[in-house]
PDB file of C-alpha atoms in Angstrom:
ATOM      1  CA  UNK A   1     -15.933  -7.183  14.935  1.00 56.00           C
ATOM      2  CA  UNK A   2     -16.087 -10.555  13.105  1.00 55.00           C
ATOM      3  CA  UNK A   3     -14.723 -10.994   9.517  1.00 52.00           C
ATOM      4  CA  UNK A   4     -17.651 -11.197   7.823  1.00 61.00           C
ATOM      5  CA  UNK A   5     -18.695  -7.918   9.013  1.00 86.00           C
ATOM      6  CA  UNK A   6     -15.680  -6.555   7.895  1.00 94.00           C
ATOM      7  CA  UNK A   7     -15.375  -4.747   4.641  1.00 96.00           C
ATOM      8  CA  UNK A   8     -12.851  -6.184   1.961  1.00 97.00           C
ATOM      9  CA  UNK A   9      -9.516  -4.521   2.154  1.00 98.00           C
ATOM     10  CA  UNK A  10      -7.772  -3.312  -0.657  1.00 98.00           C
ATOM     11  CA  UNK A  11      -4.537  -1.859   0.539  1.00 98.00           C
ATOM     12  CA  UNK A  12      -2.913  -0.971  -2.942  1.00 98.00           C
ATOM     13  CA  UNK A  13      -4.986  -0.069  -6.177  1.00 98.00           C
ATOM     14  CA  UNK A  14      -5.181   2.591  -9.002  1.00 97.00           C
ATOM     15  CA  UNK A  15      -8.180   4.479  -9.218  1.00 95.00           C
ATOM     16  CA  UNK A  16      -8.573   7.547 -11.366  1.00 95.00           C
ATOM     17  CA  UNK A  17      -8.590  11.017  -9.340  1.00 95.00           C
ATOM     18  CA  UNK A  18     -11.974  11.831 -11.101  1.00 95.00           C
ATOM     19  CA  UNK A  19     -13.949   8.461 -10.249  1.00 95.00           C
ATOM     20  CA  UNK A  20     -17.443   9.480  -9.121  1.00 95.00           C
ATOM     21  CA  UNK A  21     -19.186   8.532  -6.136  1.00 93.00           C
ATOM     22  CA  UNK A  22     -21.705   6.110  -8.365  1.00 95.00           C
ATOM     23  CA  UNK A  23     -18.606   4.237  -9.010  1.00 95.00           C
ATOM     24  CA  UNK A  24     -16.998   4.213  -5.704  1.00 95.00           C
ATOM     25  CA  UNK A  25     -20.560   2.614  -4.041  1.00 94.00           C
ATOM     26  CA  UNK A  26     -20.371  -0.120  -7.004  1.00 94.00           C
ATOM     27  CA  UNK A  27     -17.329  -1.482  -5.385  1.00 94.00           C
ATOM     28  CA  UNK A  28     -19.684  -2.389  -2.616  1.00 93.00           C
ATOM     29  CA  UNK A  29     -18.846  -2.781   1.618  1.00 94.00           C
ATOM     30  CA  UNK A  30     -14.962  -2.022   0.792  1.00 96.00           C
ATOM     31  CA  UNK A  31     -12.279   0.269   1.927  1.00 97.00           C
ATOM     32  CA  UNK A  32      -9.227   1.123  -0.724  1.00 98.00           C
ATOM     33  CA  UNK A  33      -6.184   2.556  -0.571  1.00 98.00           C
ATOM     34  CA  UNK A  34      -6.241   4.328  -3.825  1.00 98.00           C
ATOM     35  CA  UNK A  35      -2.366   5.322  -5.322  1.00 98.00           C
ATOM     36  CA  UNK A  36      -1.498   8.288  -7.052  1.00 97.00           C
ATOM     37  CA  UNK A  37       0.888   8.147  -9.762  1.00 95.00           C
ATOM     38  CA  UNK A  38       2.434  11.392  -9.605  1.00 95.00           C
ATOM     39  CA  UNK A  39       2.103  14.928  -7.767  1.00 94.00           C
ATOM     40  CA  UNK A  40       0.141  16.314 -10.331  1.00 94.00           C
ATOM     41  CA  UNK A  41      -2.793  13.667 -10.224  1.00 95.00           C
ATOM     42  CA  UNK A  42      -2.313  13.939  -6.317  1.00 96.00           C
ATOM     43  CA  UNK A  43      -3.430  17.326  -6.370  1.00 95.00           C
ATOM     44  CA  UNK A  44      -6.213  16.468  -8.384  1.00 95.00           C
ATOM     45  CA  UNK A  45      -7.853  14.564  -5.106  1.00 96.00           C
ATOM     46  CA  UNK A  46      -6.148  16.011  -2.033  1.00 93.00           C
ATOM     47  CA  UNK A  47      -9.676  17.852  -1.122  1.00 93.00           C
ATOM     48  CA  UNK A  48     -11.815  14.744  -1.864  1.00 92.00           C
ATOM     49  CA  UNK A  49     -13.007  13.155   1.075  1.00 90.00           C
ATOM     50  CA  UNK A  50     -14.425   9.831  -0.272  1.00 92.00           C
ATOM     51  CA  UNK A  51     -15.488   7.769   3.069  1.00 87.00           C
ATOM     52  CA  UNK A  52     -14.398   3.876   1.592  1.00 93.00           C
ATOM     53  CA  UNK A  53     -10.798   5.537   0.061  1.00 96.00           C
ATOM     54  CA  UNK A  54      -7.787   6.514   1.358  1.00 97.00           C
ATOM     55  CA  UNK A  55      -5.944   8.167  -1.123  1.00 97.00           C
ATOM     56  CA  UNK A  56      -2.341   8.233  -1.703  1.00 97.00           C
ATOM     57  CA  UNK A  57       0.229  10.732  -2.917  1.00 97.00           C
ATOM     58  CA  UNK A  58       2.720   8.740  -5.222  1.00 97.00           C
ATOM     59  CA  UNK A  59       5.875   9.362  -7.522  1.00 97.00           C
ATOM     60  CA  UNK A  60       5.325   5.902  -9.223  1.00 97.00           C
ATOM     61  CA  UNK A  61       9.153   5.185 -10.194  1.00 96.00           C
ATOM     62  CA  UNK A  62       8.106   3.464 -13.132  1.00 94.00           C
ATOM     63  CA  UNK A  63       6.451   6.436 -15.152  1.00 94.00           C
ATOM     64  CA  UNK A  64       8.730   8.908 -17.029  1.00 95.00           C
ATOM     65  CA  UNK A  65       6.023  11.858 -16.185  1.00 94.00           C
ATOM     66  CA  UNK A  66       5.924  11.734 -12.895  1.00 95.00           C
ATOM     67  CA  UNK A  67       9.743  11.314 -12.359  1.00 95.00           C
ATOM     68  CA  UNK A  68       9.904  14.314 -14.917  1.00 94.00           C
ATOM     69  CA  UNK A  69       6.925  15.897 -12.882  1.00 91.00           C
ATOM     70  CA  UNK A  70       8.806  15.631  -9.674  1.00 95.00           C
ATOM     71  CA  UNK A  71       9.441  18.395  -7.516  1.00 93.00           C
ATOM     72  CA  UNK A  72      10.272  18.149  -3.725  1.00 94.00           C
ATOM     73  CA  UNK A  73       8.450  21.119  -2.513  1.00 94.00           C
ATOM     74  CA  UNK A  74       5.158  20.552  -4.102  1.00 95.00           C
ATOM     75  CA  UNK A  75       5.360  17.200  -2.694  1.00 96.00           C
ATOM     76  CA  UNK A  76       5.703  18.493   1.020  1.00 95.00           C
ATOM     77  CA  UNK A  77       3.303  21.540   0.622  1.00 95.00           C
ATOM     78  CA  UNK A  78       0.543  18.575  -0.725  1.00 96.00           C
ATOM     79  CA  UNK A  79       1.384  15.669   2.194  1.00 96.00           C
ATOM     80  CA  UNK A  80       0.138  17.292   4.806  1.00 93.00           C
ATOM     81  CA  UNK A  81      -3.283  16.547   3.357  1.00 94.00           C
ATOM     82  CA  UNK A  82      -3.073  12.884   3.182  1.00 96.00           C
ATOM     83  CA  UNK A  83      -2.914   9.573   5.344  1.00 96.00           C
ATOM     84  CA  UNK A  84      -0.971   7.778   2.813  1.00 98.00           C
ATOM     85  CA  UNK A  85       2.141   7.638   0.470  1.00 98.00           C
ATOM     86  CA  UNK A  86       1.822   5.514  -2.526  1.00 93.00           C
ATOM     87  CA  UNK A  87       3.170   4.247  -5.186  1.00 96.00           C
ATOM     88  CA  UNK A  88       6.589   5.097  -4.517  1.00 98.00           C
ATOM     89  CA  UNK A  89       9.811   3.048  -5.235  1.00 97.00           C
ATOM     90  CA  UNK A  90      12.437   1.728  -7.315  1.00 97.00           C
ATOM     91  CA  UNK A  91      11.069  -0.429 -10.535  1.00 96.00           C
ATOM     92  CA  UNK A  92      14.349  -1.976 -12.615  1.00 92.00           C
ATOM     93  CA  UNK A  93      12.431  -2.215 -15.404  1.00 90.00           C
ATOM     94  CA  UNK A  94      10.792   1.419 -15.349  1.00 86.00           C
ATOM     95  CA  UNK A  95      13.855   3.625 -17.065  1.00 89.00           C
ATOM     96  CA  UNK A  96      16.310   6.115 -15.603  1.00 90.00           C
ATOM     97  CA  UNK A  97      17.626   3.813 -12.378  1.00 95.00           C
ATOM     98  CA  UNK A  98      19.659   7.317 -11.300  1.00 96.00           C
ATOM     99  CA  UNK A  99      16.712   9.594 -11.319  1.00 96.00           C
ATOM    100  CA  UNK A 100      14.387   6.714  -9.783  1.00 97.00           C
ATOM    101  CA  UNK A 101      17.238   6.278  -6.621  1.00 97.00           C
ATOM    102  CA  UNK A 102      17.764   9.762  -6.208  1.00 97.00           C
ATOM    103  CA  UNK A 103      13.589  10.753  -5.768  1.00 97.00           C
ATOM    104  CA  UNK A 104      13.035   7.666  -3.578  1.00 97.00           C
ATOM    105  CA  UNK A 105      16.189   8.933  -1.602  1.00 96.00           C
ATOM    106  CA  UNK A 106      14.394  12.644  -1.154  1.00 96.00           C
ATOM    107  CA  UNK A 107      11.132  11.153  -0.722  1.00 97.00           C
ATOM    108  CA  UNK A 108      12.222   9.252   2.589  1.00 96.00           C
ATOM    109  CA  UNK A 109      13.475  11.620   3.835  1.00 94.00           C
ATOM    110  CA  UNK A 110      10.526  13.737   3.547  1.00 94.00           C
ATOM    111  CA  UNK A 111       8.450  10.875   4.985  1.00 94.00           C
ATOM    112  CA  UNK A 112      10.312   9.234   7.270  1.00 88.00           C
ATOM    113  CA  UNK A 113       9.267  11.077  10.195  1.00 87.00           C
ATOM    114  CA  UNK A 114       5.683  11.798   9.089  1.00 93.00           C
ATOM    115  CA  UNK A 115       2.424   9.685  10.218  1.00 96.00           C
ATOM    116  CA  UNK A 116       1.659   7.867   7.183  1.00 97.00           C
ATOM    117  CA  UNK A 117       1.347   4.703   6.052  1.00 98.00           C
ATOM    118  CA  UNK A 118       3.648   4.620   2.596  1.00 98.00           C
ATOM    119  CA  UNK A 119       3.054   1.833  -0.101  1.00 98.00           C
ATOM    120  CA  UNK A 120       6.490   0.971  -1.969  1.00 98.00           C
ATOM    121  CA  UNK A 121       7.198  -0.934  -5.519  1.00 97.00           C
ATOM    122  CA  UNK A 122      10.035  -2.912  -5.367  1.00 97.00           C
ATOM    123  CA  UNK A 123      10.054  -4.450  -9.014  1.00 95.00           C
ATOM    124  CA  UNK A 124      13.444  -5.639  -9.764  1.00 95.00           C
ATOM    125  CA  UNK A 125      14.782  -4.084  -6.737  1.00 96.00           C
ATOM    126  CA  UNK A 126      13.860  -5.701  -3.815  1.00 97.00           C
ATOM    127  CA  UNK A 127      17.133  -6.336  -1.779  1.00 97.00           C
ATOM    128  CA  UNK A 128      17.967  -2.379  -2.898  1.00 97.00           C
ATOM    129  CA  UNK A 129      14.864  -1.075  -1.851  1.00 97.00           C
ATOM    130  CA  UNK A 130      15.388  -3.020   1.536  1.00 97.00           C
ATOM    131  CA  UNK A 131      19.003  -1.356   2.101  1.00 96.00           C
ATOM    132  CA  UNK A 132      16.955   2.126   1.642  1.00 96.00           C
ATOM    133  CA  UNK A 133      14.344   1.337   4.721  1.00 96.00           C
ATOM    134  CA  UNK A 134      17.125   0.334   7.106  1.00 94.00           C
ATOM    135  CA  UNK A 135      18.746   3.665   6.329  1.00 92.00           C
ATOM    136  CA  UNK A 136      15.891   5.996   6.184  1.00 92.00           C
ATOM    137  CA  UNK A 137      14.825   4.467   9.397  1.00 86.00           C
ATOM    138  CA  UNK A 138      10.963   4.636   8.689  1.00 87.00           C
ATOM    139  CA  UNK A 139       7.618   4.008  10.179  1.00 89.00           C
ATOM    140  CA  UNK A 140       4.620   2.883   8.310  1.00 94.00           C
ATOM    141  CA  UNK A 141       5.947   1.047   5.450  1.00 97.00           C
ATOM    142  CA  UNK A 142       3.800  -1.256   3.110  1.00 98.00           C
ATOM    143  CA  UNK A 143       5.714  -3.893   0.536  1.00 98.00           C
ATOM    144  CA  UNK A 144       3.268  -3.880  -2.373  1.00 98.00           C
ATOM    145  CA  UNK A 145       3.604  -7.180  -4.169  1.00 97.00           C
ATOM    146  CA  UNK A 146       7.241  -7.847  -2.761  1.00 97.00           C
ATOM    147  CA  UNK A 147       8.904 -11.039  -4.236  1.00 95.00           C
ATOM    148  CA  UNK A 148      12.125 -11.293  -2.418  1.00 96.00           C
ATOM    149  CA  UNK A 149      13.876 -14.408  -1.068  1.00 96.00           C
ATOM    150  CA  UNK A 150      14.066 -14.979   2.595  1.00 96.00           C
ATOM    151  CA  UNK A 151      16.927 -12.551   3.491  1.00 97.00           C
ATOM    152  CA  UNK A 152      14.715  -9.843   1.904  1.00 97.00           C
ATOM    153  CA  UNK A 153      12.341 -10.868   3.835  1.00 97.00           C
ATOM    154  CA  UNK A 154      14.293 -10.936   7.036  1.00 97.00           C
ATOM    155  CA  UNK A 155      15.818  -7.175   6.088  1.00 97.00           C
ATOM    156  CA  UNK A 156      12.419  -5.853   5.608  1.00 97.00           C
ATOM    157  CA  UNK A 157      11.128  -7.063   8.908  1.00 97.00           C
ATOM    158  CA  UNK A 158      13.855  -6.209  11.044  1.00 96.00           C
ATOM    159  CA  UNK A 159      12.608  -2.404   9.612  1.00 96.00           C
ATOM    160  CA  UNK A 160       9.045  -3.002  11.024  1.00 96.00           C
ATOM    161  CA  UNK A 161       7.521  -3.335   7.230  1.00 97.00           C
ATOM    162  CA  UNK A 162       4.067  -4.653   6.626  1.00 98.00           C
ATOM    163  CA  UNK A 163       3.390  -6.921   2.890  1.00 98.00           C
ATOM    164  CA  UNK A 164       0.521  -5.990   1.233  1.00 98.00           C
ATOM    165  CA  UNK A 165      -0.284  -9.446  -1.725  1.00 98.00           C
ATOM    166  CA  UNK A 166      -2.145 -10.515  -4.237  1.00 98.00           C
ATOM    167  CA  UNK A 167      -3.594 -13.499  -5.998  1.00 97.00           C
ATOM    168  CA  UNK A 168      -1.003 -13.122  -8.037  1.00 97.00           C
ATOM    169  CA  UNK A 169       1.768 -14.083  -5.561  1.00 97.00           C
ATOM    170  CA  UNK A 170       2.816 -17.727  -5.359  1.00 96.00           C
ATOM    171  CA  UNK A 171       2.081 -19.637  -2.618  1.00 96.00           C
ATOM    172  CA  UNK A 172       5.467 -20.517  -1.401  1.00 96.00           C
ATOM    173  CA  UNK A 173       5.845 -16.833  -2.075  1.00 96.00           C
ATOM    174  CA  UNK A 174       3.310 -15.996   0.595  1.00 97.00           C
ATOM    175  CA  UNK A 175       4.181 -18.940   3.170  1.00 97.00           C
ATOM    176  CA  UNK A 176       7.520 -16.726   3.877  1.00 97.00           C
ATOM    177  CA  UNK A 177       5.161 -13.463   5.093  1.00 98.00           C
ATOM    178  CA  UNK A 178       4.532 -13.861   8.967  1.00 97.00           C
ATOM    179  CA  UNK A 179       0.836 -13.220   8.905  1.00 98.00           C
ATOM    180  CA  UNK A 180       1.043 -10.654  11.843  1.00 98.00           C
ATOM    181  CA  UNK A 181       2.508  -8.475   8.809  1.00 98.00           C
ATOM    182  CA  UNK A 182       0.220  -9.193   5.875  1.00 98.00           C
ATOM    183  CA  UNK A 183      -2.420  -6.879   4.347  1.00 98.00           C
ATOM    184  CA  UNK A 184      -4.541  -7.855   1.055  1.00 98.00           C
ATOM    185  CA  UNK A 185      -4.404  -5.811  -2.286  1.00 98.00           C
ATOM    186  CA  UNK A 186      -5.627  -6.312  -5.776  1.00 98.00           C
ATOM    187  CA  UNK A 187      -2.933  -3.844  -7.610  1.00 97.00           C
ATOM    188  CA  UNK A 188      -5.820  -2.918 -10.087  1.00 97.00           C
ATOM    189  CA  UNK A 189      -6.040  -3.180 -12.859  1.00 95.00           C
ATOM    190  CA  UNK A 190      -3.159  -5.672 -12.899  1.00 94.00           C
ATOM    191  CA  UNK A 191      -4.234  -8.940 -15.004  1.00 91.00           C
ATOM    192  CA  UNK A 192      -2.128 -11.267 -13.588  1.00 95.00           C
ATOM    193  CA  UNK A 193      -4.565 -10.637 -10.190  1.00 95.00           C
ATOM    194  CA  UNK A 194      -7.794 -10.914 -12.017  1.00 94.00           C
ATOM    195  CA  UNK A 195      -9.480  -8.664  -9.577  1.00 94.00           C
ATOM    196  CA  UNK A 196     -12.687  -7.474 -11.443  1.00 95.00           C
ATOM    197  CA  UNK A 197     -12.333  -4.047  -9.827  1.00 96.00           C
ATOM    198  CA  UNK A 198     -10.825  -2.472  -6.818  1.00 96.00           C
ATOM    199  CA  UNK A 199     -11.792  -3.917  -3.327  1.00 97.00           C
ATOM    200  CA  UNK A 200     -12.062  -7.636  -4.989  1.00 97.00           C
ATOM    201  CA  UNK A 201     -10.066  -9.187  -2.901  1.00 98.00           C
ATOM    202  CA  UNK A 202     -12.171 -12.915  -2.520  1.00 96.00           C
ATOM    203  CA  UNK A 203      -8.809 -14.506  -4.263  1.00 97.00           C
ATOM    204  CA  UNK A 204      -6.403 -13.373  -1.873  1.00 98.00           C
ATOM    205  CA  UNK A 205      -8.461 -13.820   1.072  1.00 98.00           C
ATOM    206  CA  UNK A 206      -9.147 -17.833  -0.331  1.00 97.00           C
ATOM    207  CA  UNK A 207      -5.115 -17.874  -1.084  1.00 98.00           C
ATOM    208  CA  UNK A 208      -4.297 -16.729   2.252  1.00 98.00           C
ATOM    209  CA  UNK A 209      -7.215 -19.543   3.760  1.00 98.00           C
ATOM    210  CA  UNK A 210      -5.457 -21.995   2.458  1.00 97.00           C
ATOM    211  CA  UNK A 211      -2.027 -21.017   3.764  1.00 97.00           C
ATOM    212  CA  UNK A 212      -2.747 -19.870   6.909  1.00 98.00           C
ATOM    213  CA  UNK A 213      -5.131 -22.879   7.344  1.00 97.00           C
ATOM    214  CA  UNK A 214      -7.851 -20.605   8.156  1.00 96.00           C
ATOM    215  CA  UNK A 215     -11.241 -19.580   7.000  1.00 96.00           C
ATOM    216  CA  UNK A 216     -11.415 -16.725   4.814  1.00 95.00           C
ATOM    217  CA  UNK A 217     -13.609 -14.578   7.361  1.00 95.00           C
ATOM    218  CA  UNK A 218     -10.702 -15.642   9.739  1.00 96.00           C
ATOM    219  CA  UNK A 219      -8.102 -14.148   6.977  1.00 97.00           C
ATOM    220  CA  UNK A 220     -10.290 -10.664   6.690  1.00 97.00           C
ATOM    221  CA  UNK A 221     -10.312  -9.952  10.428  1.00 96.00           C
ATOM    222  CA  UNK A 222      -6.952 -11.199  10.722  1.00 97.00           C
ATOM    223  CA  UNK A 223      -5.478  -8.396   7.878  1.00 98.00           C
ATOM    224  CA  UNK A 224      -8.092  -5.721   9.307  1.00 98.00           C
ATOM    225  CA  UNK A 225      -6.317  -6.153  12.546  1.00 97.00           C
ATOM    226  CA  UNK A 226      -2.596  -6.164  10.842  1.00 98.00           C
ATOM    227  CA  UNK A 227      -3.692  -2.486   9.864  1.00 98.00           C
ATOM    228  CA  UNK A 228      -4.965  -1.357  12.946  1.00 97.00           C
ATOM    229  CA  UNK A 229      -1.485  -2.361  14.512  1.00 97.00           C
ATOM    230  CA  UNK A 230       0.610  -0.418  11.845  1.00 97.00           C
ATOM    231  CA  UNK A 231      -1.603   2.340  11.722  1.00 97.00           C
ATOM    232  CA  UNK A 232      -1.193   3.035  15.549  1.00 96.00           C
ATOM    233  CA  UNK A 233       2.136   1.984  15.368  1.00 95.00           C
ATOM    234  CA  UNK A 234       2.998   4.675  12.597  1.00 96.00           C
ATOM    235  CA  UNK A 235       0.568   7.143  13.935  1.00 96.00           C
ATOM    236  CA  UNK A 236      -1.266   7.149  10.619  1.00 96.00           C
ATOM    237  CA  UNK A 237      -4.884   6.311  12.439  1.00 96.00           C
ATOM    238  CA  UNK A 238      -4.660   9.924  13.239  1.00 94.00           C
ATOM    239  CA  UNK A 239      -4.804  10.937   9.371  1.00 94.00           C
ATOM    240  CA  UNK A 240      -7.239   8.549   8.147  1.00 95.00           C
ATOM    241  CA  UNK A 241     -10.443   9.157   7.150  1.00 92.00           C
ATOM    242  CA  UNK A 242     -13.344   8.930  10.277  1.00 92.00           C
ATOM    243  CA  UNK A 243     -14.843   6.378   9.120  1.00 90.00           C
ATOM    244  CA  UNK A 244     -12.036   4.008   8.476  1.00 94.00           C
ATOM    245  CA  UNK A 245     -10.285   4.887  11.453  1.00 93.00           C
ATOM    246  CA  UNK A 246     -13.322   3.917  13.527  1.00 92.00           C
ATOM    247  CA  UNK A 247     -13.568   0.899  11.778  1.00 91.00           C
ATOM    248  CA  UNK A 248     -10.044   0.013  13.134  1.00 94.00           C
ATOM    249  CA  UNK A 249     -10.793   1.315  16.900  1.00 91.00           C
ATOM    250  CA  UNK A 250     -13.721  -0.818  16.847  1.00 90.00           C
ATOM    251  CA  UNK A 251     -12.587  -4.250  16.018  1.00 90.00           C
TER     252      UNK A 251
END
């Protein structure tokens, strides 16, 4: 399947557990990876079965509620229903460092051996939140917006992590990604991104033309197939929704 036949790829945005299905088919041909914020709003859409989403059960280490909200069990009772993990992480800026390290600590270890593809925050943290893939030993794992220097960089790939960026990101910034582990994202409703909604990804995918020195259809087909590989890899193609998992077996 060519790029321009491809649906845009959003591989990390917020989208709020009641959104109807008018405002899912305004994002247009699109598939997005839609992050939770905490167990409690997870709950609120593990039954939904929304064909161009993939919804994610997060602990998003930068809100109080959910780290107050967090609870181990109701985690692992709930992630049996989903395909992805997301946001989780470690966010300097986000309060409570202790409390963050210790959840993100339990919460690999709950996932580590699952098949899921898990989206991470790394504000602040990066090298840290490096040092806590090589020792939880994981499959699966995204880098949402990950700004860390070349040994960063190195870490997370000898760990098998994928880098999902933004139109935010820098170029230099995105010239140290191998593109065999890139995947696009808007982070809506970020501003620094200017995405008009979720699945408007046109920025990244012109961003990513100009580094790669390829077309931007080139770019789409090129991050559709990134995806593919770490979902078989991780075993998360098993989980997804039907249609986007035959999207991936047919490229």
């Amino acid at each position: 399947m060519i790029g321009s036949a491809l649906p845009a790829l959003d591989t990390h945005a917020h989208i709020a557990p009641d959104v109807t299905s008018k405002q899912i088919a305004a994002l247009g041909q699109s598939v997005t990876f839609a992050m939770t914020r905490s167990v409690q709003e997870a709950r609120q859409v593990k039954s939904r079965r929304d064909p161009a989403l993939v919804w994610g059960i997060g602990v998003h280490p930068g809100v109080a509620a959910a780290r107050d909200g967090w609870n181990a069990k109701q985690f692992t009772e709930l992630l049996g229903s989903f395909a992805l993990v997301g946001e989780i992480g470690l966010d300097r800026r986000g309060g409570d460092l202790a409390r963050q390290r210790s959840i993100f600590r339990e919460l690999l270890n709950v996932v580590k051996s699952e098949p899921l593809l898990v989206s991470i925050h790394s504000t602040g943290a990066t090298s840290e939140v490096v040092e806590y893939l090589h020792n939880a030993d994981m499959r699966g794992a995204i880098l949402h917006w990950f700004n860390g220097n070349s040994d960063d960089i190195s870490g997370a790939l000898e760990t098998d992590a994928y880098f999902s960026v933004n139109a935010a990101m820098s170029e230099d910034q995105l010239r140290l990604l191998p593109p065999e582990r890139v995947l696009t994202e808007t982070d809506f409703p970020a501003r620094k991104v200017r995405a008009r909604k979720p699945a408007d990804t046109q920025r990244i995918e012109q961003l990513l033309s100009q580094v790669w020195g390829q077309t931007p259809e080139e770019v789409r087909a090129r991050v559709w197939w990134n995806l593919r590989t770490l979902c078989e890899r991780s075993g998360a193609i098993e989980r997804l929704p039907e249609p986007i998992a035959d999207t991936l077996l047919y490229l």
